[in-house]
Amino acid sequence: MFDIFKSMLKEEWRMHSNLFGNNGFSLFPVFIFLFTFFVSLVLPIFREIFTYAQIALGMHYFFLLLGSMVGAFGLMGREFMNRRFGQASMIAYSSRTLPVSERLIFANFLVKDVVYYFALYVLPFVAGFALAAALIPAGNFHFPFTLLFLLLTLSLSFMIGLSLVFFLSTIYAHSGKLLTLGLLAGCVFLLSISGNLDSGIFYSLPSLSFFLLSSKSQFLLSSGLIIIPSALSLFFLKVDFPQAKKSFPNSFSRLCGKFGSYRYAAFVAKDFLDLKRSEGGFGKLIFSFLLPAALIWMLLSALGKVLPALNILILISLVLGVLSSSMYNWLTEYDIFTSYAFFPLKVSDMIRNKLNSYLFLNLVPFILLILLTLKKDPAFLLPTLLLFLSISLYMVSILIYLTGLSPSINLYNGRTFAVYTLSVMPLLLVNVILSMFGPYYVLVNLLLVPLALYLLGQSFRKWDRIESPRF
Amino acid sequence: MIEVRNIFKFYGSTKAVNDISFSIGKGELFGLLGPNGSGKTTMIRMLTGQIKPTSGSVRVHGVDVLEDPIRVRELAGIVPEQETPPSFLTAEEYLYFVAKIRKMESYEKTCEKWFEFLDFGDQKNSLCKDLSRGTRQKLMFAQAFLHEPELAIIDEPLINLDPVIQRKVKDFLAGYVKNGGTVFISTHILEIAKQICTSIGIIYKGKLVYTGRLDDPTLQRRNFEDFFLDLVSRPGNSGTGLSIPAQYA
């Protein structure tokens, strides 16, 4: 039992260090520690805007989401691993070849995820926060008792997310339809009671309630939310996931036809079909872009009331510029360069193709920004749009320079992530300050355009020179 | 058609390819044989400019691969070791996509011909990710010959195919070579090499330990499998694990 657990821990570490580079990956928890520490130093400012409970709420939901993401990747990420490493044969998927039951393997898998990601994410986060809290007036976040308590409740949030996703994936393994119906019923129920909902409902997450009220019942509820779904998942465990094989008529030719003689037509058409046909389809655009953008808009609107000096339209165009660079990550997740290495194409050709698809996708935030500006103050249309375009281009050029065609992998390297953050954060802070003086000051960002183009040119040369070991 | 002169490839201190030279003329079907991990795939990647040799020179079709790898990949049709077509295109869309990459003007009929020849037309509307390994290999084979290249470079050509399609592919390659095409294949399956190749090279631990024609009298006099095993398990080349574990002996 313990041997499997140890081997899984080693496997996870080796997988990550292989993907992200040994030193780079080992620096990742250090980077999380430092990042949390520096961000937490401005906690006194945050406390002017948000209450103690709201800050705790943000942290607990962040770790709930993180647990869900780790669980989803661990259980559904076999396709990704196969594309990266060839036909990956990880311990979690090897119950058919090892004389060990699937249940035992997955029980180990679950415990391994808890231990490994506790060390990777939860511990460095709380350690960074604790160090900052010891140095600044941190209000109710007392050192050390409250912070040790926070370590426990954030771990509980993480484990709740992990075990819920594990449970959902078990339902999915038995019946995809059952899961869809269950989720639909849940949505209908939430909508039907939404008239009676107030923001207090968000505080009913047991791990958060336990942190705020520290009652025994909340601890038991949190533990139940971890143990019961995990136990049910193990009891009803099924390893083979239903995979509906789909058939599609040839949409590629039709799409290429629409683009006419446009040089990158084939690649943009392919990326469009990838986006449409992959898991979640265009829902990714809603859940990963439009929904966060809407939340940020609401948050900025509220912030604007507290700090009237801030120009909300300028800030949202800044945020959209940053957020839209994540679309480059999506575009590079569907394929790896190995799939193209035997064609007459260079790495820089592929980056150019992805950049073209990126520009098309940027139409979504561009239109969104036009609509928001026209609604709020049409006079700001020119500066907001120019700011958005400059920031989006700069962000994607930095991303490409540092990570090439694999941003979601290379950005995990602690050093690369630190350089990326340093290239972006000061610029954002300067823009926040500039926005307070007036909308036209941010036009200084147009200077980023030649810098971005220069960086792209350098990126093409850099990534053509580098020989990928995975060819 | 292919000229390789004194090439080396180092990965750190490991010599993946160690001073290899050979040449392949037009109309030859050359098989590079070797045990797993002997350097066959590294060799193919250097021939197609996917990786650079540490030293030495490679010319394909008269083109220096180091100077113009893109031109080499334009001229040759390549079937890679792992069949990794983009997941979310259908088989037909993938062939059309390849035709666009290769800047072909008309390709619909050629694609149709390949679906029919390799007998997977019923799956042309299925997503590549849903295809079996064998069907994916058929697809990769079809994409390599779509632009009717004069040279084909194929890594393990038959490994996932059923016997009916294997025979079709072997016949196709024989006809292709007869009509002036040149084929470079790498394989560790001796039977395939014996059936279809005109000449072979045997690579072991990065070194070319034999090159010659298959109709060479020395080779004809001996059992091919024994000949191969002798080369890759000589005293100097020990460690092939040919002895049977004691409990099964």
PDB file of N, CA and C in Angstrom, chain A residues 230-307:
ATOM      1  N   SER A 230     -15.603  10.738  -1.490  1.00  0.00           N
ATOM      2  CA  SER A 230     -14.438   9.906  -1.819  1.00  0.00           C
ATOM      3  C   SER A 230     -14.760   8.427  -1.617  1.00  0.00           C
ATOM      4  N   ALA A 231     -15.434   8.128  -0.495  1.00  0.00           N
ATOM      5  CA  ALA A 231     -15.769   6.728  -0.208  1.00  0.00           C
ATOM      6  C   ALA A 231     -16.739   6.197  -1.260  1.00  0.00           C
ATOM      7  N   LEU A 232     -17.753   7.007  -1.614  1.00  0.00           N
ATOM      8  CA  LEU A 232     -18.719   6.568  -2.636  1.00  0.00           C
ATOM      9  C   LEU A 232     -18.017   6.359  -3.971  1.00  0.00           C
ATOM     10  N   SER A 233     -17.077   7.268  -4.285  1.00  0.00           N
ATOM     11  CA  SER A 233     -16.351   7.155  -5.556  1.00  0.00           C
ATOM     12  C   SER A 233     -15.545   5.875  -5.599  1.00  0.00           C
ATOM     13  N   LEU A 234     -14.900   5.561  -4.472  1.00  0.00           N
ATOM     14  CA  LEU A 234     -14.093   4.340  -4.436  1.00  0.00           C
ATOM     15  C   LEU A 234     -14.977   3.102  -4.515  1.00  0.00           C
ATOM     16  N   PHE A 235     -16.137   3.172  -3.855  1.00  0.00           N
ATOM     17  CA  PHE A 235     -17.043   2.031  -3.850  1.00  0.00           C
ATOM     18  C   PHE A 235     -17.596   1.756  -5.248  1.00  0.00           C
ATOM     19  N   PHE A 236     -17.972   2.833  -5.938  1.00  0.00           N
ATOM     20  CA  PHE A 236     -18.571   2.663  -7.272  1.00  0.00           C
ATOM     21  C   PHE A 236     -17.551   2.894  -8.392  1.00  0.00           C
ATOM     22  N   LEU A 237     -16.279   2.771  -8.044  1.00  0.00           N
ATOM     23  CA  LEU A 237     -15.226   3.122  -9.007  1.00  0.00           C
ATOM     24  C   LEU A 237     -15.344   2.353 -10.326  1.00  0.00           C
ATOM     25  N   LYS A 238     -15.157   3.090 -11.421  1.00  0.00           N
ATOM     26  CA  LYS A 238     -15.119   2.468 -12.743  1.00  0.00           C
ATOM     27  C   LYS A 238     -14.064   3.243 -13.522  1.00  0.00           C
ATOM     28  N   VAL A 239     -13.098   2.520 -14.067  1.00  0.00           N
ATOM     29  CA  VAL A 239     -11.967   3.219 -14.668  1.00  0.00           C
ATOM     30  C   VAL A 239     -12.254   3.672 -16.100  1.00  0.00           C
ATOM     31  N   ASP A 240     -13.027   2.862 -16.848  1.00  0.00           N
ATOM     32  CA  ASP A 240     -13.260   3.213 -18.263  1.00  0.00           C
ATOM     33  C   ASP A 240     -14.322   4.295 -18.383  1.00  0.00           C
ATOM     34  N   PHE A 241     -13.944   5.384 -19.004  1.00  0.00           N
ATOM     35  CA  PHE A 241     -14.866   6.481 -19.187  1.00  0.00           C
ATOM     36  C   PHE A 241     -15.634   6.296 -20.497  1.00  0.00           C
ATOM     37  N   PRO A 242     -16.946   6.640 -20.511  1.00  0.00           N
ATOM     38  CA  PRO A 242     -17.675   6.517 -21.779  1.00  0.00           C
ATOM     39  C   PRO A 242     -17.161   7.569 -22.758  1.00  0.00           C
ATOM     40  N   GLN A 243     -16.830   7.121 -23.949  1.00  0.00           N
ATOM     41  CA  GLN A 243     -16.342   8.089 -24.927  1.00  0.00           C
ATOM     42  C   GLN A 243     -17.207   8.006 -26.175  1.00  0.00           C
ATOM     43  N   ALA A 244     -18.019   9.016 -26.354  1.00  0.00           N
ATOM     44  CA  ALA A 244     -18.890   9.031 -27.530  1.00  0.00           C
ATOM     45  C   ALA A 244     -18.037   9.335 -28.757  1.00  0.00           C
ATOM     46  N   LYS A 245     -18.104   8.450 -29.734  1.00  0.00           N
ATOM     47  CA  LYS A 245     -17.356   8.709 -30.961  1.00  0.00           C
ATOM     48  C   LYS A 245     -18.236   9.550 -31.861  1.00  0.00           C
ATOM     49  N   LYS A 246     -17.710  10.689 -32.257  1.00  0.00           N
ATOM     50  CA  LYS A 246     -18.535  11.602 -33.043  1.00  0.00           C
ATOM     51  C   LYS A 246     -18.091  11.619 -34.489  1.00  0.00           C
ATOM     52  N   SER A 247     -19.051  11.902 -35.334  1.00  0.00           N
ATOM     53  CA  SER A 247     -18.804  12.000 -36.761  1.00  0.00           C
ATOM     54  C   SER A 247     -19.150  13.421 -37.206  1.00  0.00           C
ATOM     55  N   PHE A 248     -18.341  13.977 -38.055  1.00  0.00           N
ATOM     56  CA  PHE A 248     -18.617  15.346 -38.516  1.00  0.00           C
ATOM     57  C   PHE A 248     -18.467  15.426 -40.031  1.00  0.00           C
ATOM     58  N   PRO A 249     -19.356  16.159 -40.695  1.00  0.00           N
ATOM     59  CA  PRO A 249     -19.122  16.415 -42.123  1.00  0.00           C
ATOM     60  C   PRO A 249     -17.935  17.359 -42.268  1.00  0.00           C
ATOM     61  N   ASN A 250     -17.390  17.478 -43.458  1.00  0.00           N
ATOM     62  CA  ASN A 250     -16.184  18.277 -43.655  1.00  0.00           C
ATOM     63  C   ASN A 250     -16.456  19.794 -43.516  1.00  0.00           C
ATOM     64  N   SER A 251     -16.222  20.329 -42.339  1.00  0.00           N
ATOM     65  CA  SER A 251     -16.417  21.778 -42.119  1.00  0.00           C
ATOM     66  C   SER A 251     -15.143  22.538 -42.456  1.00  0.00           C
ATOM     67  N   PHE A 252     -14.029  21.825 -42.472  1.00  0.00           N
ATOM     68  CA  PHE A 252     -12.732  22.469 -42.708  1.00  0.00           C
ATOM     69  C   PHE A 252     -12.703  23.166 -44.074  1.00  0.00           C
ATOM     70  N   SER A 253     -13.149  22.438 -45.112  1.00  0.00           N
ATOM     71  CA  SER A 253     -13.108  23.016 -46.463  1.00  0.00           C
ATOM     72  C   SER A 253     -14.004  24.241 -46.543  1.00  0.00           C
ATOM     73  N   ARG A 254     -15.193  24.132 -45.910  1.00  0.00           N
ATOM     74  CA  ARG A 254     -16.146  25.243 -45.944  1.00  0.00           C
ATOM     75  C   ARG A 254     -15.539  26.487 -45.279  1.00  0.00           C
ATOM     76  N   LEU A 255     -14.898  26.258 -44.113  1.00  0.00           N
ATOM     77  CA  LEU A 255     -14.297  27.394 -43.395  1.00  0.00           C
ATOM     78  C   LEU A 255     -13.139  28.009 -44.194  1.00  0.00           C
ATOM     79  N   CYS A 256     -12.296  27.143 -44.762  1.00  0.00           N
ATOM     80  CA  CYS A 256     -11.171  27.652 -45.565  1.00  0.00           C
ATOM     81  C   CYS A 256     -11.704  28.471 -46.719  1.00  0.00           C
ATOM     82  N   GLY A 257     -12.788  27.986 -47.314  1.00  0.00           N
ATOM     83  CA  GLY A 257     -13.404  28.699 -48.442  1.00  0.00           C
ATOM     84  C   GLY A 257     -13.818  30.104 -48.032  1.00  0.00           C
ATOM     85  N   LYS A 258     -14.338  30.233 -46.802  1.00  0.00           N
ATOM     86  CA  LYS A 258     -14.786  31.554 -46.325  1.00  0.00           C
ATOM     87  C   LYS A 258     -13.627  32.530 -46.179  1.00  0.00           C
ATOM     88  N   PHE A 259     -12.449  31.994 -45.826  1.00  0.00           N
ATOM     89  CA  PHE A 259     -11.283  32.879 -45.645  1.00  0.00           C
ATOM     90  C   PHE A 259     -10.632  33.271 -46.970  1.00  0.00           C
ATOM     91  N   GLY A 260     -11.050  32.631 -48.052  1.00  0.00           N
ATOM     92  CA  GLY A 260     -10.510  32.974 -49.373  1.00  0.00           C
ATOM     93  C   GLY A 260      -9.024  32.687 -49.462  1.00  0.00           C
ATOM     94  N   SER A 261      -8.257  33.669 -49.956  1.00  0.00           N
ATOM     95  CA  SER A 261      -6.822  33.418 -50.193  1.00  0.00           C
ATOM     96  C   SER A 261      -5.967  33.850 -48.991  1.00  0.00           C
ATOM     97  N   TYR A 262      -6.620  34.078 -47.852  1.00  0.00           N
ATOM     98  CA  TYR A 262      -5.907  34.473 -46.633  1.00  0.00           C
ATOM     99  C   TYR A 262      -4.834  33.427 -46.317  1.00  0.00           C
ATOM    100  N   ARG A 263      -3.603  33.885 -46.103  1.00  0.00           N
ATOM    101  CA  ARG A 263      -2.446  32.998 -45.989  1.00  0.00           C
ATOM    102  C   ARG A 263      -2.566  31.958 -44.870  1.00  0.00           C
ATOM    103  N   TYR A 264      -3.197  32.347 -43.787  1.00  0.00           N
ATOM    104  CA  TYR A 264      -3.243  31.449 -42.623  1.00  0.00           C
ATOM    105  C   TYR A 264      -4.592  30.732 -42.495  1.00  0.00           C
ATOM    106  N   ALA A 265      -5.359  30.731 -43.617  1.00  0.00           N
ATOM    107  CA  ALA A 265      -6.731  30.194 -43.578  1.00  0.00           C
ATOM    108  C   ALA A 265      -6.790  28.786 -42.979  1.00  0.00           C
ATOM    109  N   ALA A 266      -5.921  27.877 -43.450  1.00  0.00           N
ATOM    110  CA  ALA A 266      -6.010  26.473 -43.013  1.00  0.00           C
ATOM    111  C   ALA A 266      -5.811  26.356 -41.506  1.00  0.00           C
ATOM    112  N   PHE A 267      -4.866  27.116 -40.977  1.00  0.00           N
ATOM    113  CA  PHE A 267      -4.554  27.004 -39.542  1.00  0.00           C
ATOM    114  C   PHE A 267      -5.627  27.664 -38.684  1.00  0.00           C
ATOM    115  N   VAL A 268      -6.134  28.806 -39.150  1.00  0.00           N
ATOM    116  CA  VAL A 268      -7.192  29.463 -38.377  1.00  0.00           C
ATOM    117  C   VAL A 268      -8.440  28.573 -38.385  1.00  0.00           C
ATOM    118  N   ALA A 269      -8.725  27.965 -39.545  1.00  0.00           N
ATOM    119  CA  ALA A 269      -9.888  27.067 -39.636  1.00  0.00           C
ATOM    120  C   ALA A 269      -9.707  25.875 -38.695  1.00  0.00           C
ATOM    121  N   LYS A 270      -8.497  25.339 -38.667  1.00  0.00           N
ATOM    122  CA  LYS A 270      -8.220  24.186 -37.790  1.00  0.00           C
ATOM    123  C   LYS A 270      -8.379  24.576 -36.318  1.00  0.00           C
ATOM    124  N   ASP A 271      -7.840  25.728 -35.951  1.00  0.00           N
ATOM    125  CA  ASP A 271      -7.953  26.173 -34.553  1.00  0.00           C
ATOM    126  C   ASP A 271      -9.409  26.414 -34.162  1.00  0.00           C
ATOM    127  N   PHE A 272     -10.174  26.949 -35.115  1.00  0.00           N
ATOM    128  CA  PHE A 272     -11.592  27.205 -34.870  1.00  0.00           C
ATOM    129  C   PHE A 272     -12.317  25.879 -34.591  1.00  0.00           C
ATOM    130  N   LEU A 273     -12.001  24.857 -35.410  1.00  0.00           N
ATOM    131  CA  LEU A 273     -12.651  23.547 -35.219  1.00  0.00           C
ATOM    132  C   LEU A 273     -12.195  22.887 -33.918  1.00  0.00           C
ATOM    133  N   ASP A 274     -10.914  23.051 -33.574  1.00  0.00           N
ATOM    134  CA  ASP A 274     -10.408  22.526 -32.291  1.00  0.00           C
ATOM    135  C   ASP A 274     -11.208  23.110 -31.137  1.00  0.00           C
ATOM    136  N   LEU A 275     -11.370  24.417 -31.191  1.00  0.00           N
ATOM    137  CA  LEU A 275     -12.065  25.132 -30.125  1.00  0.00           C
ATOM    138  C   LEU A 275     -13.521  24.675 -30.034  1.00  0.00           C
ATOM    139  N   LYS A 276     -14.131  24.507 -31.199  1.00  0.00           N
ATOM    140  CA  LYS A 276     -15.552  24.156 -31.242  1.00  0.00           C
ATOM    141  C   LYS A 276     -15.795  22.711 -30.801  1.00  0.00           C
ATOM    142  N   ARG A 277     -14.887  21.794 -31.224  1.00  0.00           N
ATOM    143  CA  ARG A 277     -15.167  20.374 -31.007  1.00  0.00           C
ATOM    144  C   ARG A 277     -14.540  19.810 -29.732  1.00  0.00           C
ATOM    145  N   SER A 278     -13.613  20.518 -29.117  1.00  0.00           N
ATOM    146  CA  SER A 278     -12.975  19.977 -27.908  1.00  0.00           C
ATOM    147  C   SER A 278     -13.947  20.089 -26.736  1.00  0.00           C
ATOM    148  N   GLU A 279     -13.589  19.444 -25.621  1.00  0.00           N
ATOM    149  CA  GLU A 279     -14.462  19.406 -24.454  1.00  0.00           C
ATOM    150  C   GLU A 279     -14.879  20.830 -24.054  1.00  0.00           C
ATOM    151  N   GLY A 280     -16.166  21.005 -23.896  1.00  0.00           N
ATOM    152  CA  GLY A 280     -16.652  22.320 -23.486  1.00  0.00           C
ATOM    153  C   GLY A 280     -16.980  23.220 -24.658  1.00  0.00           C
ATOM    154  N   GLY A 281     -16.417  22.947 -25.820  1.00  0.00           N
ATOM    155  CA  GLY A 281     -16.683  23.727 -27.028  1.00  0.00           C
ATOM    156  C   GLY A 281     -16.525  25.224 -26.787  1.00  0.00           C
ATOM    157  N   PHE A 282     -17.468  25.992 -27.343  1.00  0.00           N
ATOM    158  CA  PHE A 282     -17.395  27.449 -27.173  1.00  0.00           C
ATOM    159  C   PHE A 282     -17.750  27.862 -25.742  1.00  0.00           C
ATOM    160  N   GLY A 283     -18.200  26.883 -24.930  1.00  0.00           N
ATOM    161  CA  GLY A 283     -18.463  27.166 -23.513  1.00  0.00           C
ATOM    162  C   GLY A 283     -17.215  27.686 -22.817  1.00  0.00           C
ATOM    163  N   LYS A 284     -16.036  27.265 -23.356  1.00  0.00           N
ATOM    164  CA  LYS A 284     -14.764  27.747 -22.771  1.00  0.00           C
ATOM    165  C   LYS A 284     -14.697  29.265 -22.836  1.00  0.00           C
ATOM    166  N   LEU A 285     -15.196  29.797 -23.948  1.00  0.00           N
ATOM    167  CA  LEU A 285     -15.169  31.245 -24.133  1.00  0.00           C
ATOM    168  C   LEU A 285     -16.044  31.923 -23.068  1.00  0.00           C
ATOM    169  N   ILE A 286     -17.164  31.260 -22.750  1.00  0.00           N
ATOM    170  CA  ILE A 286     -18.070  31.845 -21.755  1.00  0.00           C
ATOM    171  C   ILE A 286     -17.478  31.682 -20.353  1.00  0.00           C
ATOM    172  N   PHE A 287     -17.093  30.434 -20.010  1.00  0.00           N
ATOM    173  CA  PHE A 287     -16.666  30.171 -18.629  1.00  0.00           C
ATOM    174  C   PHE A 287     -15.249  30.669 -18.335  1.00  0.00           C
ATOM    175  N   SER A 288     -14.373  30.626 -19.339  1.00  0.00           N
ATOM    176  CA  SER A 288     -12.985  31.019 -19.057  1.00  0.00           C
ATOM    177  C   SER A 288     -12.709  32.466 -19.420  1.00  0.00           C
ATOM    178  N   PHE A 289     -13.619  33.095 -20.147  1.00  0.00           N
ATOM    179  CA  PHE A 289     -13.327  34.484 -20.511  1.00  0.00           C
ATOM    180  C   PHE A 289     -14.467  35.446 -20.157  1.00  0.00           C
ATOM    181  N   LEU A 290     -15.648  35.201 -20.727  1.00  0.00           N
ATOM    182  CA  LEU A 290     -16.728  36.178 -20.546  1.00  0.00           C
ATOM    183  C   LEU A 290     -17.193  36.252 -19.088  1.00  0.00           C
ATOM    184  N   LEU A 291     -17.290  35.081 -18.441  1.00  0.00           N
ATOM    185  CA  LEU A 291     -17.752  35.065 -17.046  1.00  0.00           C
ATOM    186  C   LEU A 291     -16.749  35.769 -16.111  1.00  0.00           C
ATOM    187  N   PRO A 292     -15.437  35.410 -16.185  1.00  0.00           N
ATOM    188  CA  PRO A 292     -14.475  36.160 -15.364  1.00  0.00           C
ATOM    189  C   PRO A 292     -14.479  37.650 -15.689  1.00  0.00           C
ATOM    190  N   ALA A 293     -14.638  37.972 -16.997  1.00  0.00           N
ATOM    191  CA  ALA A 293     -14.652  39.394 -17.384  1.00  0.00           C
ATOM    192  C   ALA A 293     -15.853  40.100 -16.749  1.00  0.00           C
ATOM    193  N   ALA A 294     -17.009  39.403 -16.740  1.00  0.00           N
ATOM    194  CA  ALA A 294     -18.211  40.002 -16.150  1.00  0.00           C
ATOM    195  C   ALA A 294     -18.006  40.204 -14.649  1.00  0.00           C
ATOM    196  N   LEU A 295     -17.400  39.204 -13.996  1.00  0.00           N
ATOM    197  CA  LEU A 295     -17.152  39.312 -12.549  1.00  0.00           C
ATOM    198  C   LEU A 295     -16.208  40.475 -12.252  1.00  0.00           C
ATOM    199  N   ILE A 296     -15.182  40.595 -13.077  1.00  0.00           N
ATOM    200  CA  ILE A 296     -14.213  41.679 -12.860  1.00  0.00           C
ATOM    201  C   ILE A 296     -14.880  43.033 -13.093  1.00  0.00           C
ATOM    202  N   TRP A 297     -15.756  43.091 -14.090  1.00  0.00           N
ATOM    203  CA  TRP A 297     -16.487  44.341 -14.359  1.00  0.00           C
ATOM    204  C   TRP A 297     -17.320  44.735 -13.137  1.00  0.00           C
ATOM    205  N   MET A 298     -17.996  43.727 -12.544  1.00  0.00           N
ATOM    206  CA  MET A 298     -18.820  44.012 -11.356  1.00  0.00           C
ATOM    207  C   MET A 298     -17.941  44.481 -10.197  1.00  0.00           C
ATOM    208  N   LEU A 299     -16.798  43.795 -10.045  1.00  0.00           N
ATOM    209  CA  LEU A 299     -15.870  44.123  -8.968  1.00  0.00           C
ATOM    210  C   LEU A 299     -15.308  45.539  -9.149  1.00  0.00           C
ATOM    211  N   LEU A 300     -14.933  45.850 -10.415  1.00  0.00           N
ATOM    212  CA  LEU A 300     -14.369  47.179 -10.687  1.00  0.00           C
ATOM    213  C   LEU A 300     -15.421  48.267 -10.486  1.00  0.00           C
ATOM    214  N   SER A 301     -16.677  47.941 -10.870  1.00  0.00           N
ATOM    215  CA  SER A 301     -17.749  48.920 -10.680  1.00  0.00           C
ATOM    216  C   SER A 301     -17.910  49.239  -9.196  1.00  0.00           C
ATOM    217  N   ALA A 302     -17.831  48.158  -8.361  1.00  0.00           N
ATOM    218  CA  ALA A 302     -17.943  48.366  -6.910  1.00  0.00           C
ATOM    219  C   ALA A 302     -16.741  49.155  -6.392  1.00  0.00           C
ATOM    220  N   LEU A 303     -15.565  48.825  -6.943  1.00  0.00           N
ATOM    221  CA  LEU A 303     -14.338  49.497  -6.529  1.00  0.00           C
ATOM    222  C   LEU A 303     -14.387  50.985  -6.892  1.00  0.00           C
ATOM    223  N   GLY A 304     -14.986  51.260  -8.060  1.00  0.00           N
ATOM    224  CA  GLY A 304     -15.109  52.637  -8.529  1.00  0.00           C
ATOM    225  C   GLY A 304     -15.905  53.507  -7.565  1.00  0.00           C
ATOM    226  N   LYS A 305     -16.847  52.849  -6.870  1.00  0.00           N
ATOM    227  CA  LYS A 305     -17.653  53.624  -5.909  1.00  0.00           C
ATOM    228  C   LYS A 305     -16.826  53.962  -4.671  1.00  0.00           C
ATOM    229  N   VAL A 306     -15.933  53.017  -4.296  1.00  0.00           N
ATOM    230  CA  VAL A 306     -15.094  53.242  -3.109  1.00  0.00           C
ATOM    231  C   VAL A 306     -13.938  54.199  -3.441  1.00  0.00           C
ATOM    232  N   LEU A 307     -13.334  53.998  -4.606  1.00  0.00           N
ATOM    233  CA  LEU A 307     -12.200  54.832  -5.016  1.00  0.00           C
ATOM    234  C   LEU A 307     -12.555  55.560  -6.309  1.00  0.00           C
TER     235      LEU A 307
END
